[in-house]
Amino acid sequence: TEPFFLISGPCQLESLDHARMMAGRIAEACAPTGTRFVFKASYDKANRSSIKTERGLGIEEGLGILSKIRSEFGCPVLTDVHLPDHCAVAAEAVDVLQIPAFLSRQTDLLVAAGETGRAINVKKGQFLAPWDMENVAAKVASTGNRTILLCERGTSFGYNAQVSDFRGLPVMAQTGWPVVFDATHSVQQPGGQGLTSGGQREFAPVLARAAVAVGVSGLFIETHEDPDNAPSDGPNMIPIEQMEALIGELRAFDDLRKRPDIG
Amino acid sequence: TEPFFLISGPCQLESLDHARMMAGRIAEACAPTGTRFVFKASYDKANRSSIKTERGLGIEEGLGILSKIRSEFGCPVLTDVHLPDHCAVAAEAVDVLQIPAFLSRQTDLLVAAGETGRAINVKKGQFLAPWDMENVAAKVASTGNRTILLCERGTSFGYNAQVSDFRGLPVMAQTGWPVVFDATHSVQQPGGQGLTSGGQREFAPVLARAAVAVGVSGLFIETHEDPDNAPSDGPNMIPIEQMEALIGELRAFDDLRKRPDIG
Amino acid sequence: TEPFFLISGPCQLESLDHARMMAGRIAEACAPTGTRFVFKASYDKANRSSIKTERGLGIEEGLGILSKIRSEFGCPVLTDVHLPDHCAVAAEAVDVLQIPAFLSRQTDLLVAAGETGRAINVKKGQFLAPWDMENVAAKVASTGNRTILLCERGTSFGYNAQVSDFRGLPVMAQTGWPVVFDATHSVQQPGGQGLTSGGQREFAPVLARAAVAVGVSGLFIETHEDPDNAPSDGPNMIPIEQMEALIGELRAFDDLRKRPDIG
Amino acid sequence: TEPFFLISGPCQLESLDHARMMAGRIAEACAPTGTRFVFKASYDKANRSSIKTERGLGIEEGLGILSKIRSEFGCPVLTDVHLPDHCAVAAEAVDVLQIPAFLSRQTDLLVAAGETGRAINVKKGQFLAPWDMENVAAKVASTGNRTILLCERGTSFGYNAQVSDFRGLPVMAQTGWPVVFDATHSVQQPGGQGLTSGGQREFAPVLARAAVAVGVSGLFIETHEDPDNAPSDGPNMIPIEQMEALIGELRAFDDLRKRPDIG
């Protein structure tokens, strides 16, 4: 079994220059361990807490930037899609389409995404059990798509809070699809700051280490050069200058987990 | 303050004849108490547990039926919308557009619905706190729409389960928008039957009574002439022959709750 | 079926004079509706959040006061017990022994309480399901005791929070034992203020109304003449001057609920 | 920092012969890695789901057996206590007194245990937040006791279910007391089998691996030679023949976690 791949990037696309800078720094952070990465960024934050917060660059400019990152850095790129109509368009620019957690039961979106033939990363809804993801994956697979990723990102736990249930990783892996752990959204505090969501950045490396020890195919970690001033998800993103050390640590646990005698 | 209004109907549109029969029987069940009702039915079940279960009649045929019910019975009609594009189309046929709980954070859908000028019934997401609905309502209200309903339908409580928190009704009412309690989805057991969701029909009247005693503007109760064989949500729908007695009981509690000396 | 009985009093015994004053005022609040009440107070707060907060008067002085209240006011009295050894002693002074929620699975305590022959009010553990109370009641009933009350007081819901599930009332009633709803502990925020627990006093009447509409045999409502300065549970107690009006309202809902034609 | 110590044994004492056999096999399982272990067994199951299930050997015979195990095997021994009176008695026979999760807020028990001067392992209540354990530890520490362990064993998550929140381990470690992860009770399904609790034995090694990767001082793993026929907690105990391999794996993760360059 292969080392984990990393899905990483800023939560939200800010500009071509910013995306280039981030992709470059993520590439540097991954280089020492030879970690493969997928560059992730959103062109549209379609479900923010408040209507007053920034939505992003929009689909046209956003996909243009992601295309350029892909060709300049030679890395696969990922973005999230919110409407069935956007899937085919986004699929021309990116390698992986991501289904947001809130939308993980929307049949038309899952099918439209699946039909593009691109890899599909489905976030598990905060309202779903791990075993519910078998039906979710089956909606994508009904299109013939065979490149499906199932991504854990936290489960509702009282109000404005979530919890990561690590039993869910092997449960989801029983579907046969690779499992990804999203370490930064898992420490989000949904709605926890009134008009925006809060976060507990300090626990993202802790939960990522737990996930790697349990066993995952991929990790999802959002990062930024200045999280406290990022346009979205700042409270849970990892500062880019900490990424190389974090990846190194996580790779040590992953190498151990994937030793032939473990598991 | 007025007696509660009732949003009722079969979960899913089955045919014009079936809709007519149901609307007629709901009208009969409401007549003795003079309860105003909105006929509710879905033309598309867009987020079912499994891709193998029935989706419904589709938007064109479905809206045609709802239009006919409206003109034949003189009652307002409600349907749920899942995509921004559908809002304007559905708004031509119905009086109330409903935003499904899973989609209660999707800004584009809330705005597109709001822009139609129709009344908008937003179900509270199972992953949201009651106080989070202020931001949700603000997205609809940003369009100038002033006919917004906030609807409680249960909150995630462990896996494949939900709970109704009755503190949420007065919390949501503090927004100033009328609050509706959905008694039949509140007893749903999401994903609880493998490929479909389960339900605890026997608790719907219990929770409805609690909601009316706490105080609501409206109730949402799905009904069917043969719930055990209904194409969706059968486990939580109320048999139509029980509706008149149930409405009568609930009106007695509502009348008491809305007496000037109570509250 | 009879109107609800009320279990009421200050959370903690403060002095004989204070207990007399409270019992007198509760009696006055109950008089207009002829509501039967059980005077409740604790001689020992054995499980407070912090070791630095007040424990109470102790068993000897506490039981002496409760005895006097019983003979002076002619009302039954209730106190909670924390250790098997205390049951027989407390049973000499009081009519009802109460098992705290945290201790609702402690077999020795349940059995020792049951063996006194006194009525036993068992609070449902925050960690238990309503149907788990059948086994709890069976422990008390194993002693031959047939005066068992089952009391709902909230269920864990994330951290430092709880929720009241009103489906639990009819579920517990299926055991055949009378069900009591504890309106003031149900709005506690456990641990929510650091060294003590917080509370949402404003929701206690709301939840009490819901409980009465669903149907209960008894209500438990703690009260104080100055909740903000009470030695314990202040944030969730009802000011004594509001009790008469509250009881009156709740009795109206209870009378309706128990009408022969309601169900 | 030292490798993790292991608290292990059968849930319930069955006989001297059985305890000897189990202690011997645990010693063998620990030997290859030089893992220090504490032998754990209960003389009384004081809070079982049903009154009809086995309670155990009782305090006198039980403590006698634990004493013999201690002298014969030269290992520390642990048992749980349920009443303040039992603390001093048990302290004569055992090295570690354990406070059950349900009793983690009982001040008298915590203080009586603390006063023995023995090490105290407090299980975090299923109804407590990790940060609530600071107040719990302070109750024990108020006696001058400075050998306190805080043990995570799952948090209530809906009905008859719990979840392990791994953020809780570093939160509890901030108190300065060593943190233990109880891998077998964390996979218990409380009340999940009607008269007894169920369990998901297969997830105990998964969660143990996560805990070790996050970082703990100790692990708690109950084991039995025939879990399916054990008198209690069978559904979540690890078969003794799997313990050596499991300990070996966990030690590999622990060694990595405690490398000077990690964490």
PDB file of N, CA and C in Angstrom, chain C residues 101-146:
ATOM      1  N   ALA C 101     -29.512  11.290  39.142  1.00  0.00           N
ATOM      2  CA  ALA C 101     -29.323  10.779  37.779  1.00  0.00           C
ATOM      3  C   ALA C 101     -27.987  10.058  37.612  1.00  0.00           C
ATOM      4  N   PHE C 102     -26.899  10.668  38.114  1.00  0.00           N
ATOM      5  CA  PHE C 102     -25.576  10.030  37.950  1.00  0.00           C
ATOM      6  C   PHE C 102     -25.545   8.644  38.607  1.00  0.00           C
ATOM      7  N   LEU C 103     -26.407   8.416  39.594  1.00  0.00           N
ATOM      8  CA  LEU C 103     -26.376   7.171  40.373  1.00  0.00           C
ATOM      9  C   LEU C 103     -27.476   6.201  39.955  1.00  0.00           C
ATOM     10  N   SER C 104     -28.105   6.469  38.806  1.00  0.00           N
ATOM     11  CA  SER C 104     -29.292   5.687  38.447  1.00  0.00           C
ATOM     12  C   SER C 104     -28.973   4.258  38.012  1.00  0.00           C
ATOM     13  N   ARG C 105     -27.712   3.926  37.912  1.00  0.00           N
ATOM     14  CA  ARG C 105     -27.362   2.532  37.593  1.00  0.00           C
ATOM     15  C   ARG C 105     -26.723   1.811  38.789  1.00  0.00           C
ATOM     16  N   GLN C 106     -26.631   2.475  39.968  1.00  0.00           N
ATOM     17  CA  GLN C 106     -25.953   1.868  41.121  1.00  0.00           C
ATOM     18  C   GLN C 106     -26.905   0.910  41.834  1.00  0.00           C
ATOM     19  N   THR C 107     -26.712  -0.356  41.597  1.00  0.00           N
ATOM     20  CA  THR C 107     -27.638  -1.376  42.073  1.00  0.00           C
ATOM     21  C   THR C 107     -27.841  -1.321  43.585  1.00  0.00           C
ATOM     22  N   ASP C 108     -26.768  -1.205  44.339  1.00  0.00           N
ATOM     23  CA  ASP C 108     -26.907  -1.229  45.804  1.00  0.00           C
ATOM     24  C   ASP C 108     -27.761  -0.073  46.308  1.00  0.00           C
ATOM     25  N   LEU C 109     -27.580   1.076  45.712  1.00  0.00           N
ATOM     26  CA  LEU C 109     -28.356   2.243  46.139  1.00  0.00           C
ATOM     27  C   LEU C 109     -29.836   2.063  45.802  1.00  0.00           C
ATOM     28  N   LEU C 110     -30.096   1.588  44.594  1.00  0.00           N
ATOM     29  CA  LEU C 110     -31.479   1.366  44.174  1.00  0.00           C
ATOM     30  C   LEU C 110     -32.163   0.339  45.060  1.00  0.00           C
ATOM     31  N   VAL C 111     -31.455  -0.696  45.403  1.00  0.00           N
ATOM     32  CA  VAL C 111     -32.037  -1.757  46.223  1.00  0.00           C
ATOM     33  C   VAL C 111     -32.232  -1.273  47.661  1.00  0.00           C
ATOM     34  N   ALA C 112     -31.224  -0.589  48.205  1.00  0.00           N
ATOM     35  CA  ALA C 112     -31.361  -0.083  49.579  1.00  0.00           C
ATOM     36  C   ALA C 112     -32.517   0.904  49.674  1.00  0.00           C
ATOM     37  N   ALA C 113     -32.656   1.728  48.667  1.00  0.00           N
ATOM     38  CA  ALA C 113     -33.773   2.673  48.657  1.00  0.00           C
ATOM     39  C   ALA C 113     -35.097   1.913  48.574  1.00  0.00           C
ATOM     40  N   GLY C 114     -35.157   0.974  47.655  1.00  0.00           N
ATOM     41  CA  GLY C 114     -36.391   0.207  47.484  1.00  0.00           C
ATOM     42  C   GLY C 114     -36.805  -0.498  48.760  1.00  0.00           C
ATOM     43  N   GLU C 115     -35.817  -1.010  49.466  1.00  0.00           N
ATOM     44  CA  GLU C 115     -36.121  -1.792  50.677  1.00  0.00           C
ATOM     45  C   GLU C 115     -36.744  -0.971  51.802  1.00  0.00           C
ATOM     46  N   THR C 116     -36.605   0.332  51.741  1.00  0.00           N
ATOM     47  CA  THR C 116     -37.215   1.157  52.791  1.00  0.00           C
ATOM     48  C   THR C 116     -38.732   1.175  52.688  1.00  0.00           C
ATOM     49  N   GLY C 117     -39.266   0.804  51.542  1.00  0.00           N
ATOM     50  CA  GLY C 117     -40.708   0.837  51.356  1.00  0.00           C
ATOM     51  C   GLY C 117     -41.236   2.229  51.041  1.00  0.00           C
ATOM     52  N   ARG C 118     -40.381   3.223  51.081  1.00  0.00           N
ATOM     53  CA  ARG C 118     -40.791   4.577  50.724  1.00  0.00           C
ATOM     54  C   ARG C 118     -40.981   4.676  49.196  1.00  0.00           C
ATOM     55  N   ALA C 119     -41.658   5.707  48.759  1.00  0.00           N
ATOM     56  CA  ALA C 119     -41.699   5.964  47.320  1.00  0.00           C
ATOM     57  C   ALA C 119     -40.291   6.328  46.851  1.00  0.00           C
ATOM     58  N   ILE C 120     -39.953   5.874  45.651  1.00  0.00           N
ATOM     59  CA  ILE C 120     -38.607   6.117  45.111  1.00  0.00           C
ATOM     60  C   ILE C 120     -38.742   6.872  43.798  1.00  0.00           C
ATOM     61  N   ASN C 121     -38.153   8.052  43.736  1.00  0.00           N
ATOM     62  CA  ASN C 121     -38.134   8.815  42.498  1.00  0.00           C
ATOM     63  C   ASN C 121     -36.757   8.677  41.870  1.00  0.00           C
ATOM     64  N   VAL C 122     -36.670   7.940  40.760  1.00  0.00           N
ATOM     65  CA  VAL C 122     -35.379   7.719  40.109  1.00  0.00           C
ATOM     66  C   VAL C 122     -35.231   8.670  38.941  1.00  0.00           C
ATOM     67  N   LYS C 123     -34.214   9.505  39.008  1.00  0.00           N
ATOM     68  CA  LYS C 123     -33.904  10.368  37.861  1.00  0.00           C
ATOM     69  C   LYS C 123     -33.220   9.535  36.776  1.00  0.00           C
ATOM     70  N   LYS C 124     -33.630   9.722  35.554  1.00  0.00           N
ATOM     71  CA  LYS C 124     -32.982   9.015  34.439  1.00  0.00           C
ATOM     72  C   LYS C 124     -31.582   9.590  34.207  1.00  0.00           C
ATOM     73  N   GLY C 125     -30.568   8.731  34.201  1.00  0.00           N
ATOM     74  CA  GLY C 125     -29.204   9.179  33.917  1.00  0.00           C
ATOM     75  C   GLY C 125     -29.122   9.906  32.588  1.00  0.00           C
ATOM     76  N   GLN C 126     -28.260  10.922  32.550  1.00  0.00           N
ATOM     77  CA  GLN C 126     -28.074  11.686  31.308  1.00  0.00           C
ATOM     78  C   GLN C 126     -27.484  10.804  30.211  1.00  0.00           C
ATOM     79  N   PHE C 127     -26.965   9.657  30.623  1.00  0.00           N
ATOM     80  CA  PHE C 127     -26.277   8.726  29.722  1.00  0.00           C
ATOM     81  C   PHE C 127     -27.159   7.531  29.373  1.00  0.00           C
ATOM     82  N   LEU C 128     -28.416   7.571  29.757  1.00  0.00           N
ATOM     83  CA  LEU C 128     -29.327   6.449  29.517  1.00  0.00           C
ATOM     84  C   LEU C 128     -30.382   6.805  28.470  1.00  0.00           C
ATOM     85  N   ALA C 129     -30.862   5.782  27.792  1.00  0.00           N
ATOM     86  CA  ALA C 129     -32.020   5.932  26.910  1.00  0.00           C
ATOM     87  C   ALA C 129     -33.286   5.725  27.745  1.00  0.00           C
ATOM     88  N   PRO C 130     -34.407   6.282  27.293  1.00  0.00           N
ATOM     89  CA  PRO C 130     -35.647   6.109  28.054  1.00  0.00           C
ATOM     90  C   PRO C 130     -35.975   4.643  28.318  1.00  0.00           C
ATOM     91  N   TRP C 131     -35.746   3.791  27.316  1.00  0.00           N
ATOM     92  CA  TRP C 131     -36.082   2.370  27.476  1.00  0.00           C
ATOM     93  C   TRP C 131     -35.126   1.659  28.443  1.00  0.00           C
ATOM     94  N   ASP C 132     -33.970   2.266  28.723  1.00  0.00           N
ATOM     95  CA  ASP C 132     -33.068   1.669  29.714  1.00  0.00           C
ATOM     96  C   ASP C 132     -33.665   1.740  31.123  1.00  0.00           C
ATOM     97  N   MET C 133     -34.647   2.601  31.325  1.00  0.00           N
ATOM     98  CA  MET C 133     -35.194   2.781  32.673  1.00  0.00           C
ATOM     99  C   MET C 133     -36.028   1.583  33.135  1.00  0.00           C
ATOM    100  N   GLU C 134     -36.421   0.752  32.204  1.00  0.00           N
ATOM    101  CA  GLU C 134     -37.145  -0.453  32.611  1.00  0.00           C
ATOM    102  C   GLU C 134     -36.262  -1.323  33.511  1.00  0.00           C
ATOM    103  N   ASN C 135     -35.009  -1.505  33.112  1.00  0.00           N
ATOM    104  CA  ASN C 135     -34.081  -2.272  33.952  1.00  0.00           C
ATOM    105  C   ASN C 135     -33.800  -1.570  35.277  1.00  0.00           C
ATOM    106  N   VAL C 136     -33.729  -0.250  35.247  1.00  0.00           N
ATOM    107  CA  VAL C 136     -33.479   0.513  36.469  1.00  0.00           C
ATOM    108  C   VAL C 136     -34.640   0.316  37.448  1.00  0.00           C
ATOM    109  N   ALA C 137     -35.851   0.479  36.944  1.00  0.00           N
ATOM    110  CA  ALA C 137     -37.028   0.298  37.813  1.00  0.00           C
ATOM    111  C   ALA C 137     -37.095  -1.129  38.353  1.00  0.00           C
ATOM    112  N   ALA C 138     -36.668  -2.082  37.529  1.00  0.00           N
ATOM    113  CA  ALA C 138     -36.720  -3.483  37.976  1.00  0.00           C
ATOM    114  C   ALA C 138     -35.795  -3.716  39.166  1.00  0.00           C
ATOM    115  N   LYS C 139     -34.705  -2.970  39.247  1.00  0.00           N
ATOM    116  CA  LYS C 139     -33.816  -3.118  40.409  1.00  0.00           C
ATOM    117  C   LYS C 139     -34.557  -2.693  41.684  1.00  0.00           C
ATOM    118  N   VAL C 140     -35.269  -1.577  41.627  1.00  0.00           N
ATOM    119  CA  VAL C 140     -36.039  -1.129  42.786  1.00  0.00           C
ATOM    120  C   VAL C 140     -37.174  -2.120  43.064  1.00  0.00           C
ATOM    121  N   ALA C 141     -37.851  -2.512  42.013  1.00  0.00           N
ATOM    122  CA  ALA C 141     -39.017  -3.402  42.181  1.00  0.00           C
ATOM    123  C   ALA C 141     -38.624  -4.770  42.699  1.00  0.00           C
ATOM    124  N   SER C 142     -37.355  -5.148  42.525  1.00  0.00           N
ATOM    125  CA  SER C 142     -36.910  -6.460  43.013  1.00  0.00           C
ATOM    126  C   SER C 142     -37.051  -6.564  44.532  1.00  0.00           C
ATOM    127  N   THR C 143     -37.171  -5.425  45.196  1.00  0.00           N
ATOM    128  CA  THR C 143     -37.326  -5.418  46.654  1.00  0.00           C
ATOM    129  C   THR C 143     -38.787  -5.550  47.071  1.00  0.00           C
ATOM    130  N   GLY C 144     -39.680  -5.600  46.096  1.00  0.00           N
ATOM    131  CA  GLY C 144     -41.101  -5.636  46.406  1.00  0.00           C
ATOM    132  C   GLY C 144     -41.714  -4.238  46.457  1.00  0.00           C
ATOM    133  N   ASN C 145     -40.884  -3.233  46.342  1.00  0.00           N
ATOM    134  CA  ASN C 145     -41.388  -1.855  46.349  1.00  0.00           C
ATOM    135  C   ASN C 145     -42.268  -1.610  45.121  1.00  0.00           C
ATOM    136  N   ARG C 146     -43.417  -1.013  45.356  1.00  0.00           N
ATOM    137  CA  ARG C 146     -44.338  -0.764  44.234  1.00  0.00           C
ATOM    138  C   ARG C 146     -44.715   0.716  44.133  1.00  0.00           C
TER     139      ARG C 146
END
